[in-house]
PDB file of C-alpha atoms and ligand atoms in Angstrom:
ATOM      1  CA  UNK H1361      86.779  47.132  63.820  1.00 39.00           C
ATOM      2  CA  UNK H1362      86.038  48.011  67.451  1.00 42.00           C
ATOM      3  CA  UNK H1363      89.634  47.378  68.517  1.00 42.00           C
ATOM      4  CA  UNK H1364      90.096  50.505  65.356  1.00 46.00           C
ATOM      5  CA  UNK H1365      87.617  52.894  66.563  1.00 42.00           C
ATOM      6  CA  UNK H1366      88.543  52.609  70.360  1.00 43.00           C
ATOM      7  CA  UNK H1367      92.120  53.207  68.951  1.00 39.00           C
ATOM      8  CA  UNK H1368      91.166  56.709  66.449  1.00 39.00           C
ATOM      9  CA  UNK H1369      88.777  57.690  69.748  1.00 40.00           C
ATOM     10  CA  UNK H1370      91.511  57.064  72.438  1.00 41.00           C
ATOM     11  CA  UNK H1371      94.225  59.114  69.809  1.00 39.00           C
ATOM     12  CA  UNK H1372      91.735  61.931  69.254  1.00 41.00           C
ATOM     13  CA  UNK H1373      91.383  62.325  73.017  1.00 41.00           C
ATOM     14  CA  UNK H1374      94.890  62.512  73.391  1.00 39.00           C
ATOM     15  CA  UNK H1375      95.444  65.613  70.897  1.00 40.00           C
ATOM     16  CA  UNK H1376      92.443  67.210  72.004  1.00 42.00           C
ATOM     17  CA  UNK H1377      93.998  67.163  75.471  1.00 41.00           C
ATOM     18  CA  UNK H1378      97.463  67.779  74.259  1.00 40.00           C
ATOM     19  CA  UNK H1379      96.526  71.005  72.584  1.00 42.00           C
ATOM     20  CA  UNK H1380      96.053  73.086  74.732  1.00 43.00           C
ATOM     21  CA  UNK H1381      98.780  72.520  76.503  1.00 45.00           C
ATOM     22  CA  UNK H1382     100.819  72.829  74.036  1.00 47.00           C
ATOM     23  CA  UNK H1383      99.236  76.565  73.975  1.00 59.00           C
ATOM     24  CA  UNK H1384      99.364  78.294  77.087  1.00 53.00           C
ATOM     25  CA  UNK H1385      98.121  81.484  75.585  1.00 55.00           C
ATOM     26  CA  UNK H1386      95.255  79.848  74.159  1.00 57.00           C
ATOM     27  CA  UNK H1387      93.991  78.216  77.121  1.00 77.00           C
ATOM     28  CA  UNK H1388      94.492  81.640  79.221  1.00 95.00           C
ATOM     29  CA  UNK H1389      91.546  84.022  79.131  1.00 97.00           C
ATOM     30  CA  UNK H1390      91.095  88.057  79.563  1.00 98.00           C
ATOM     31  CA  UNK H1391      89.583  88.658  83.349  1.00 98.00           C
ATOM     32  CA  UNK H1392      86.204  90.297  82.599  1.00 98.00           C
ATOM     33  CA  UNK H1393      85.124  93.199  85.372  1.00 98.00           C
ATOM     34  CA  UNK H1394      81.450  93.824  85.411  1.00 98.00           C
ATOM     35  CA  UNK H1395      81.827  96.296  88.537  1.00 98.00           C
ATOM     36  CA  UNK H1396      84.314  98.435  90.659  1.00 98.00           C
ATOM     37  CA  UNK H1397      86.476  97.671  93.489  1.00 98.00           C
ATOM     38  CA  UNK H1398      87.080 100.838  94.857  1.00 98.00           C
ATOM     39  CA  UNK H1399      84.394 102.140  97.827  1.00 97.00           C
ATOM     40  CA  UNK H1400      82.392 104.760  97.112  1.00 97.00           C
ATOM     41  CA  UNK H1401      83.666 105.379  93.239  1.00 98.00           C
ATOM     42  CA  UNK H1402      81.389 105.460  90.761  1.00 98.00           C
ATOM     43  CA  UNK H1403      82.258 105.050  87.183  1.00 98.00           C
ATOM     44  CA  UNK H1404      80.207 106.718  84.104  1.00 98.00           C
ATOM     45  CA  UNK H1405      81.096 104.875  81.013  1.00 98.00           C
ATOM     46  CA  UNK H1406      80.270 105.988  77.183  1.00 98.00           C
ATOM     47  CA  UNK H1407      80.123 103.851  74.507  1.00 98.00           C
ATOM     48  CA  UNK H1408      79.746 103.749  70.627  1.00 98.00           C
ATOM     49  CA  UNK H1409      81.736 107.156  70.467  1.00 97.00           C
ATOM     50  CA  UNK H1410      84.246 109.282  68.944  1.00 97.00           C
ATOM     51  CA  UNK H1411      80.765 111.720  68.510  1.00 95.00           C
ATOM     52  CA  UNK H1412      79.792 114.985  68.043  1.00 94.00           C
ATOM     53  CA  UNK H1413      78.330 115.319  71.864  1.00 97.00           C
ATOM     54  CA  UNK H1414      81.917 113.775  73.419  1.00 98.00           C
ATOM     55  CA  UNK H1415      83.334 117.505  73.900  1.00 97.00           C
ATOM     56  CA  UNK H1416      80.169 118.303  75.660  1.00 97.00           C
ATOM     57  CA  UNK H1417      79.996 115.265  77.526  1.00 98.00           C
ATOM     58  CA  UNK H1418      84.075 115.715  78.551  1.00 98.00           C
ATOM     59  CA  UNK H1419      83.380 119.890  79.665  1.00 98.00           C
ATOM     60  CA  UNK H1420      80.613 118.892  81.425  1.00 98.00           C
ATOM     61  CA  UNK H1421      82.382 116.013  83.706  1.00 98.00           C
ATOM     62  CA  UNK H1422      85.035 118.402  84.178  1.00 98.00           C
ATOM     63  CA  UNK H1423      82.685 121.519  85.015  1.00 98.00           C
ATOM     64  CA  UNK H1424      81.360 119.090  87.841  1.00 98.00           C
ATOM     65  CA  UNK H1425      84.882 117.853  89.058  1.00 98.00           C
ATOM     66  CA  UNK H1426      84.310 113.886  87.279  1.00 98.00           C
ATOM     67  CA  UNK H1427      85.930 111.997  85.011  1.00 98.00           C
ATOM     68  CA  UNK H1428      84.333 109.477  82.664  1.00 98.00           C
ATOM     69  CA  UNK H1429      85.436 106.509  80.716  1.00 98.00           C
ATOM     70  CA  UNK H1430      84.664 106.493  76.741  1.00 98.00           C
ATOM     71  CA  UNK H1431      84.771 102.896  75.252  1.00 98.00           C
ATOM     72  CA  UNK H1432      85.444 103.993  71.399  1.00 98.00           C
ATOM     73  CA  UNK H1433      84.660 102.400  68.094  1.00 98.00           C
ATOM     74  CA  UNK H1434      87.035 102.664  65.026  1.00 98.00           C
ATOM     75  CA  UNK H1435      84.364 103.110  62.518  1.00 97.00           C
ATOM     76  CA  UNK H1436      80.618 103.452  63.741  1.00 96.00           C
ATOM     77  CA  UNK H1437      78.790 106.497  64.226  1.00 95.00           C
ATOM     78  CA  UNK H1438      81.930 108.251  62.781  1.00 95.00           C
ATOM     79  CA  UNK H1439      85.831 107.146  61.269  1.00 97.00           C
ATOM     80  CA  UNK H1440      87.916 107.794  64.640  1.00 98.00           C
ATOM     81  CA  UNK H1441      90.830 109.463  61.957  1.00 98.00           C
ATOM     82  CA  UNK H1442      88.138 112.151  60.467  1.00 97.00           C
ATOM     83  CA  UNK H1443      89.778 115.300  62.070  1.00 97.00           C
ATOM     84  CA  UNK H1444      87.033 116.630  64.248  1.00 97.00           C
ATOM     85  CA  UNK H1445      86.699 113.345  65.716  1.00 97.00           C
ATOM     86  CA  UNK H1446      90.759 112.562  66.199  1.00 98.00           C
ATOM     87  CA  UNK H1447      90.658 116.262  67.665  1.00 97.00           C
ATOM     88  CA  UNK H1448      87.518 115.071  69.886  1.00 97.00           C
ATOM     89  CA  UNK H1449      89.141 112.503  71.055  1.00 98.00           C
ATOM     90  CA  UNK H1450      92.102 114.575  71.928  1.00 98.00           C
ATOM     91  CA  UNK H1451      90.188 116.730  73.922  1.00 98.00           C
ATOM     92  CA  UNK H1452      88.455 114.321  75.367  1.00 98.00           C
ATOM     93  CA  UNK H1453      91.824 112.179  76.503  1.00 98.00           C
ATOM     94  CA  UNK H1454      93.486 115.574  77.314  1.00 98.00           C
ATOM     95  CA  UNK H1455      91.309 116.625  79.811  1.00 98.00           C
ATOM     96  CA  UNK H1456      91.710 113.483  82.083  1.00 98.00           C
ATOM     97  CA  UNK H1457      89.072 111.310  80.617  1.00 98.00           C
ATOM     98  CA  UNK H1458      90.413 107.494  80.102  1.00 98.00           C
ATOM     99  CA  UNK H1459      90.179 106.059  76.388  1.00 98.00           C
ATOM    100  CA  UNK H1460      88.646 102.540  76.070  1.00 98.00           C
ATOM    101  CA  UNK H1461      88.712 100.085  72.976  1.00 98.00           C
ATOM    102  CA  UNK H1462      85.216  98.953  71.917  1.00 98.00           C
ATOM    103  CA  UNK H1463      86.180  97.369  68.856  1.00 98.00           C
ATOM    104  CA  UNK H1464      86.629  98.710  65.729  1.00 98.00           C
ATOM    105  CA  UNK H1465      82.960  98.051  63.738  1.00 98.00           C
ATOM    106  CA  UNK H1466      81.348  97.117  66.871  1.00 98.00           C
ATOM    107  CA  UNK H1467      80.763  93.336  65.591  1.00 98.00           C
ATOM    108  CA  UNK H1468      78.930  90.829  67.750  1.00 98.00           C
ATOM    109  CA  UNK H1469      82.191  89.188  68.724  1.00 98.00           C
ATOM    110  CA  UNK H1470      80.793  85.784  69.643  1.00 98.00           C
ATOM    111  CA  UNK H1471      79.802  85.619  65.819  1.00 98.00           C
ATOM    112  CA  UNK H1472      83.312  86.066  64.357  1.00 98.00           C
ATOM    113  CA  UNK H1473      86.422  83.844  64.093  1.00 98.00           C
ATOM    114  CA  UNK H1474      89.789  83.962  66.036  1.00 97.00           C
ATOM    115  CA  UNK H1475      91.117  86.144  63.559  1.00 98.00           C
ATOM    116  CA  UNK H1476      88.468  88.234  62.676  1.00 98.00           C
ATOM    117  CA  UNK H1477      88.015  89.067  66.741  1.00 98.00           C
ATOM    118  CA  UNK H1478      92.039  89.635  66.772  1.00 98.00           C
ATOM    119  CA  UNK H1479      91.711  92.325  63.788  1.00 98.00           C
ATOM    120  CA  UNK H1480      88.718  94.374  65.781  1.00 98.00           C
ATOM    121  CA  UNK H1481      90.806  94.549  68.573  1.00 98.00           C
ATOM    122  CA  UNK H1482      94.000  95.679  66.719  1.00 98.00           C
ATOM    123  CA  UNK H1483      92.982  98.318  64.748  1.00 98.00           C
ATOM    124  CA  UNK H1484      91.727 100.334  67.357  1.00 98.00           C
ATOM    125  CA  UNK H1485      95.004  99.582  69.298  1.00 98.00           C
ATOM    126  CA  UNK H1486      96.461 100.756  66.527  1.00 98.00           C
ATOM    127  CA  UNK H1487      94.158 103.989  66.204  1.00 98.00           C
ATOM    128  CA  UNK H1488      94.930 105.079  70.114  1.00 98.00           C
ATOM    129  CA  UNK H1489      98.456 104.517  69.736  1.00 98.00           C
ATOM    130  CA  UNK H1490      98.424 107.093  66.257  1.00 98.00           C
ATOM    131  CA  UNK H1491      95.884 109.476  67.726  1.00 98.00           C
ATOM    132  CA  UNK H1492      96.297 109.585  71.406  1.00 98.00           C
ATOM    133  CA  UNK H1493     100.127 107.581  71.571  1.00 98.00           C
ATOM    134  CA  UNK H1494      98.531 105.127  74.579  1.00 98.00           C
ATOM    135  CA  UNK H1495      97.550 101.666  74.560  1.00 98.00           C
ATOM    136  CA  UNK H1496      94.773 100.668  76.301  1.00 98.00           C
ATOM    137  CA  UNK H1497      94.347  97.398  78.707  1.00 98.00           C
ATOM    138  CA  UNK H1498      90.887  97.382  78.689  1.00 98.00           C
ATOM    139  CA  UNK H1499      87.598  96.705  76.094  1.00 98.00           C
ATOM    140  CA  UNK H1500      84.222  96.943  76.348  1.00 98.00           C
ATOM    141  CA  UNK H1501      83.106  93.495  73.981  1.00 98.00           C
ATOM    142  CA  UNK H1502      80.004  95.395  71.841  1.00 98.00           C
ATOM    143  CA  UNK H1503      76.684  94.495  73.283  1.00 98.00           C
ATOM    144  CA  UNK H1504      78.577  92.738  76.216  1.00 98.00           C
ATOM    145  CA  UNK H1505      78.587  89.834  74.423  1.00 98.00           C
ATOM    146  CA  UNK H1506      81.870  87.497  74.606  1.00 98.00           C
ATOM    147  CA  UNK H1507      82.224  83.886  74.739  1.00 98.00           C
ATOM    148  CA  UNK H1508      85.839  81.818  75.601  1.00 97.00           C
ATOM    149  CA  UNK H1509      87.641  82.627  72.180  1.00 97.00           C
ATOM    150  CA  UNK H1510      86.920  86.495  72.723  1.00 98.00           C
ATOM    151  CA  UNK H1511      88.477  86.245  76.065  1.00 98.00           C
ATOM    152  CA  UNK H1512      91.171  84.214  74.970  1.00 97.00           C
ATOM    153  CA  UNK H1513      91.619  86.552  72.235  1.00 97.00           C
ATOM    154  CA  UNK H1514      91.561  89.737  74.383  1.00 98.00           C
ATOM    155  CA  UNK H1515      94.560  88.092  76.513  1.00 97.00           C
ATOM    156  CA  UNK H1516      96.509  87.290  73.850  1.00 96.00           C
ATOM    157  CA  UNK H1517      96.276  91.387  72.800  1.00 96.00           C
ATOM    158  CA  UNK H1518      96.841  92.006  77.184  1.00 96.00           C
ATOM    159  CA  UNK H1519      93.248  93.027  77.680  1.00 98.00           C
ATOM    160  CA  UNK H1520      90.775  93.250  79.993  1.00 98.00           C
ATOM    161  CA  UNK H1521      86.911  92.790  79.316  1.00 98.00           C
ATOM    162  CA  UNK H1522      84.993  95.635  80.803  1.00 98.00           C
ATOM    163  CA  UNK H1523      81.232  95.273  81.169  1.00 98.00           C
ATOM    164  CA  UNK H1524      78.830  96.761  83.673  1.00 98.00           C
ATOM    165  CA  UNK H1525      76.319  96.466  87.127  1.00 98.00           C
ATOM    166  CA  UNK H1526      73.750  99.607  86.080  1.00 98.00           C
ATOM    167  CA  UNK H1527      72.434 100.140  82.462  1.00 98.00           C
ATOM    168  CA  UNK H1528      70.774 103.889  81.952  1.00 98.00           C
ATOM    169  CA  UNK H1529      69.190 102.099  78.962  1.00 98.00           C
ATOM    170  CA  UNK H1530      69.722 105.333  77.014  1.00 96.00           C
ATOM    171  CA  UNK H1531      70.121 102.685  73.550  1.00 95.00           C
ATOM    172  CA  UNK H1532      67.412 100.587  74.632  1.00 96.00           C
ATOM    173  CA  UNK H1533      64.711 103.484  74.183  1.00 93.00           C
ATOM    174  CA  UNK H1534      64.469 104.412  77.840  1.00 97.00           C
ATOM    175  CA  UNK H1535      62.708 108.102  78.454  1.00 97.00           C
ATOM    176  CA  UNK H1536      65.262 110.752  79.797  1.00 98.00           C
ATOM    177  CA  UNK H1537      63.158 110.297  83.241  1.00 98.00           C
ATOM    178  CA  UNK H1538      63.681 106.556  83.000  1.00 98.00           C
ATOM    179  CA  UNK H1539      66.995 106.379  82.633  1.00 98.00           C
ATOM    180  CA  UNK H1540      67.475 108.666  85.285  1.00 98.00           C
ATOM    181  CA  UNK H1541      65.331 106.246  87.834  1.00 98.00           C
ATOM    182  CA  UNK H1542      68.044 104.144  86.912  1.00 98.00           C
ATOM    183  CA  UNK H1543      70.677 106.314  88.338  1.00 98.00           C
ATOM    184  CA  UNK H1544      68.129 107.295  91.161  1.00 97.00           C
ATOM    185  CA  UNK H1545      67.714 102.877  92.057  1.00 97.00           C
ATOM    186  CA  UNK H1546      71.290 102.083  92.121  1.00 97.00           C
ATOM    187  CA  UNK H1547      71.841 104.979  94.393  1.00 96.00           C
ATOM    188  CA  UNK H1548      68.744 104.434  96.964  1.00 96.00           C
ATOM    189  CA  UNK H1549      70.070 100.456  96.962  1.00 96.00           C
ATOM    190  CA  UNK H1550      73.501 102.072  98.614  1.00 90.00           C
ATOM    191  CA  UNK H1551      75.389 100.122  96.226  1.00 91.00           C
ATOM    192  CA  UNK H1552      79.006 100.180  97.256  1.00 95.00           C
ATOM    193  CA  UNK H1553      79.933 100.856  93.916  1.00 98.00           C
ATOM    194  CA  UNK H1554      78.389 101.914  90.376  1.00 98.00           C
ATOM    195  CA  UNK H1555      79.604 101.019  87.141  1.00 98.00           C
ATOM    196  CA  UNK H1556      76.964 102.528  84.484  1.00 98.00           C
ATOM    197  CA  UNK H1557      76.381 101.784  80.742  1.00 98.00           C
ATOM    198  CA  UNK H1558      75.893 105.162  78.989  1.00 98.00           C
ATOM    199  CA  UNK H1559      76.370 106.155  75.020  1.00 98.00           C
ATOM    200  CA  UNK H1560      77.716 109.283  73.985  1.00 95.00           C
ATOM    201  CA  UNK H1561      75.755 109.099  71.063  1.00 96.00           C
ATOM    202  CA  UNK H1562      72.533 110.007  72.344  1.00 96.00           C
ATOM    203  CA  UNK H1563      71.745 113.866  72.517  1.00 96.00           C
ATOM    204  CA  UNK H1564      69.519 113.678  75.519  1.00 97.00           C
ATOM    205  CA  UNK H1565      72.342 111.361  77.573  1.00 97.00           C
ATOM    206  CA  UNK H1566      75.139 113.842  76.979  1.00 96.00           C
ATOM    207  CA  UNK H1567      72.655 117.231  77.413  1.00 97.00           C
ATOM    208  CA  UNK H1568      70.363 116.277  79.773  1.00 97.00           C
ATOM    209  CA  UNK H1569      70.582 112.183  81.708  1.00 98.00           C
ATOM    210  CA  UNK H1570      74.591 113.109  82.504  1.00 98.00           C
ATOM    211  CA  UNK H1571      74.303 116.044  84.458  1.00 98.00           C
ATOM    212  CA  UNK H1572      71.229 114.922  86.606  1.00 98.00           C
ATOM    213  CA  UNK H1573      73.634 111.404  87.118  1.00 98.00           C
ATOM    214  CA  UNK H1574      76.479 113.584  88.151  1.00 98.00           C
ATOM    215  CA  UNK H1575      74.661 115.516  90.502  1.00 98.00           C
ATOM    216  CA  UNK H1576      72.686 112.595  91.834  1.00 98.00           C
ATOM    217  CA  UNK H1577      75.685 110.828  92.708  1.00 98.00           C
ATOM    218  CA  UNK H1578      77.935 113.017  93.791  1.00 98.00           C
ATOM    219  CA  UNK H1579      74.934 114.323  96.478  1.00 98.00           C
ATOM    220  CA  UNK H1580      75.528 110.622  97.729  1.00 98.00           C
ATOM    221  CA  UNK H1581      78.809 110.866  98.537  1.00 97.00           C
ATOM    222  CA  UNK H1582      80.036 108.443  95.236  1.00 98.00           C
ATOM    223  CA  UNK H1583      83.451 109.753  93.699  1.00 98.00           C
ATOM    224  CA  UNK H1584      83.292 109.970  90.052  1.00 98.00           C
ATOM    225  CA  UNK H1585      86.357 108.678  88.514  1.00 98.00           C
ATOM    226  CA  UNK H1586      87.645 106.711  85.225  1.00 98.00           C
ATOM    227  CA  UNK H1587      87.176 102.887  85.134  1.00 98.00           C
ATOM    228  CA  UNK H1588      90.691 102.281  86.055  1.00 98.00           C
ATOM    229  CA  UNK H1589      90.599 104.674  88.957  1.00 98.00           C
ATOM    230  CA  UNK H1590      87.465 102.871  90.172  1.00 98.00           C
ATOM    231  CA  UNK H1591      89.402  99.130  89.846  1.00 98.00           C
ATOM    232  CA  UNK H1592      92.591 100.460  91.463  1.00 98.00           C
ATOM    233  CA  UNK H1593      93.714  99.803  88.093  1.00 98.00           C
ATOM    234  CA  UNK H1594      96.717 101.779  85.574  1.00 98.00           C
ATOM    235  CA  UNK H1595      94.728 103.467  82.854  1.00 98.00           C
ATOM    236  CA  UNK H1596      96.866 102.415  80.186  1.00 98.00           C
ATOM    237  CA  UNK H1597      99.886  99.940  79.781  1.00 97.00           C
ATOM    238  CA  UNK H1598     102.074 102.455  77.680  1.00 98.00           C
ATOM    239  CA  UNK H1599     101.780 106.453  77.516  1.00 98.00           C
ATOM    240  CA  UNK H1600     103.746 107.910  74.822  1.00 98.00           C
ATOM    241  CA  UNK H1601     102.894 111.770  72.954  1.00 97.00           C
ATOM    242  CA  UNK H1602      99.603 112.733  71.208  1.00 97.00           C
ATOM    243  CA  UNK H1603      99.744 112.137  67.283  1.00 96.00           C
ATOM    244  CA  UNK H1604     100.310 114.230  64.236  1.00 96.00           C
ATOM    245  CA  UNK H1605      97.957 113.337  61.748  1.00 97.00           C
ATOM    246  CA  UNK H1606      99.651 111.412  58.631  1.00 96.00           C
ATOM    247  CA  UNK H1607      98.503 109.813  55.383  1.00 96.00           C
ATOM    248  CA  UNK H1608      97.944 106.369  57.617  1.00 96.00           C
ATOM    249  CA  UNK H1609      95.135 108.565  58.955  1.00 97.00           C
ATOM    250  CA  UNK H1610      92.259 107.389  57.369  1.00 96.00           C
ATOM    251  CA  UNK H1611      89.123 104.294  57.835  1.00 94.00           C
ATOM    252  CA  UNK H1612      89.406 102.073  54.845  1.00 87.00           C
ATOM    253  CA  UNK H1613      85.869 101.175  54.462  1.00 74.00           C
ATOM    254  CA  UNK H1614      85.691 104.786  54.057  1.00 68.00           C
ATOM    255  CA  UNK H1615      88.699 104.969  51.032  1.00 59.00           C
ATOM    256  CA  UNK H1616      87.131 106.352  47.977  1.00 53.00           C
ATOM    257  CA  UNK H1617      90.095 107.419  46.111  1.00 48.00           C
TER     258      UNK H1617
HETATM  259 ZN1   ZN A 453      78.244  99.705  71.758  1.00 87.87          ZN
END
C-alpha cells in the first residue's frame, strides 16, 4: 500500500514536471512594464475608452504638441464598431495617438479561464486590425489585475502587459484638484519618468485634469509621448490601411436582429 502511493506520488511528480516542458509557450510569460525607460518622457495613458470625450482628449494633446496612449475596450462604455466610435477611434489613431488593447468587456482577468482570457484578448485584436488595420503588442490587464495564466496567455497572443507608476485616481472618485496633486507629486519627486493612469471616460479628466497635466509637465521639462515612444518600444507589430466598415462590424452582445 505504501510501496503504491509512493509509486502514483513519484508518477504524478513526473508529469507535473514533464508538462511544462513539453509546452514552451505555456511556461513563457508576457513581460509586464509598470513604468518608462526613456529619460525625461512622460506617458499619459486613457483607459476604458472608445468615448465621446476621446476627440477632445486627442485635439487637445495635439493643440499642446503630446501624444497619449488610449488602452480601449471592445464593449464597455460604448461597442468599438458603433460608427461614431470606429470614426473616434480613427481620429484618434490618425492623429498620432497609439491604440492599446484593454480587453474586450473589461473582465477581471484573474477570474476567468485560459480560454475565456484568450477570447478578451482576441476580439479586440481583431477589432484594431478591422477598424484601424494594426495590431497592437501591448494591453493594459483591466484593473491591473493579472496573475501567471494572464501573462502566459498574453504571450501566447505576442503581448505585453502595460500597467502604471502614477494613478490620477480620476475612477477612484478623486476631486479634479486631487488628481491634479497627483500630477503636481510625481513631478516635485523629479521622477525620471511618469507613466499615469487616466480614463477617457470622465468629463472633468478629458476637459479640465488633462490640460493642467500637460502643462504641468511639459513646464518640467518631461516629453509627452505614446507608451511605446516612452519604452523605446515599436507601437505596433503590423501596420496595414484604416478599415471600411462591413457587415462584420458590429458587438454581438449588442445583436438584436
Ligand atoms: Zn479599465
Amino acid at each position: 500500500m505504501v510501496l503504491g502511493v509512493t509509486f502514483w506520488f513519484l508518477l504524478s511528480s513526473a508529469l507535473s514536471v514533464a508538462e511544462p516542458t513539453n509546452d514552451l509557450a505555456a511556461s513563457r510569460k508576457a513581460v509586464v512594464y509598470s513604468s518608462c525607460k526613456i529619460p525625461n518622457t512622460a506617458a499619459l495613458t486613457f483607459d476604458d475608452g472608445p468615448y465621446k470625450f476621446m476627440t477632445n482628449i486627442s485635439d487637445l494633446l495635439v493643440s499642446k504638441g503630446a501624444k497619449g496612449t488610449f488602452f480601449v475596450n471592445g464593449d464597455n462604455y460604448a461597442c468599438i464598431y458603433d460608427t461614431k466610435v470606429a470614426a473616434r477611434l480613427q481620429y484618434a489613431y490618425s492623429n498620432g495617438h497609439q491604440i492599446c488593447s484593454h480587453t474586450w468587456s473589461h473582465p477581471d482577468l484573474q477570474t476567468l479561464s485560459e480560454n475565456e482570457i484568450a477570447g478578451e484578448i482576441a476580439q479586440v485584436d481583431i477589432a484594431l486590425m478591422k477598424i484601424l488595420g494594426v495590431a497592437s503588442p501591448f494591453i493594459r490587464p483591466p484593473f491591473g489585475s493579472y496573475n501567471t495564466l494572464v501573462r502566459q496567455v498574453a504571450f501566447q497572443q505576442n503581448k505585453s502587459l502595460v500597467l502604471w507608476d502614477t494613478d490620477s485616481e480620476d475612477s477612484l472618485n478623486a476631486t479634479v484638484a486631487q488628481s491634479e496633486g497627483i500630477y503636481d507629486d510625481a513631478i516635485s519627486a523629479n521622477l525620471s519618468t511618469i507613466l499615469a493612469l487616466n480614463h477617457e471616460t470622465e468629463q472633468t479628466t478629458a476637459q479640465e485634469l488633462i490640460g493642467y497635466a500637460v502643462d504641468a509637465l511639459q513646464a518640467a521639462n518631461y516629453s509627452l509621448v505614446t507608451v511605446a515612444e516612452c519604452l523605446g518600444l515599436e507601437p505596433y507589430s503590423f501596420v496595414g490601411q484604416l478599415g471600411q466598415r462591413d457587415t462584420t462590424w458590429f458587438c454581438p452582445e449588442d445583436d438584436d436582429s
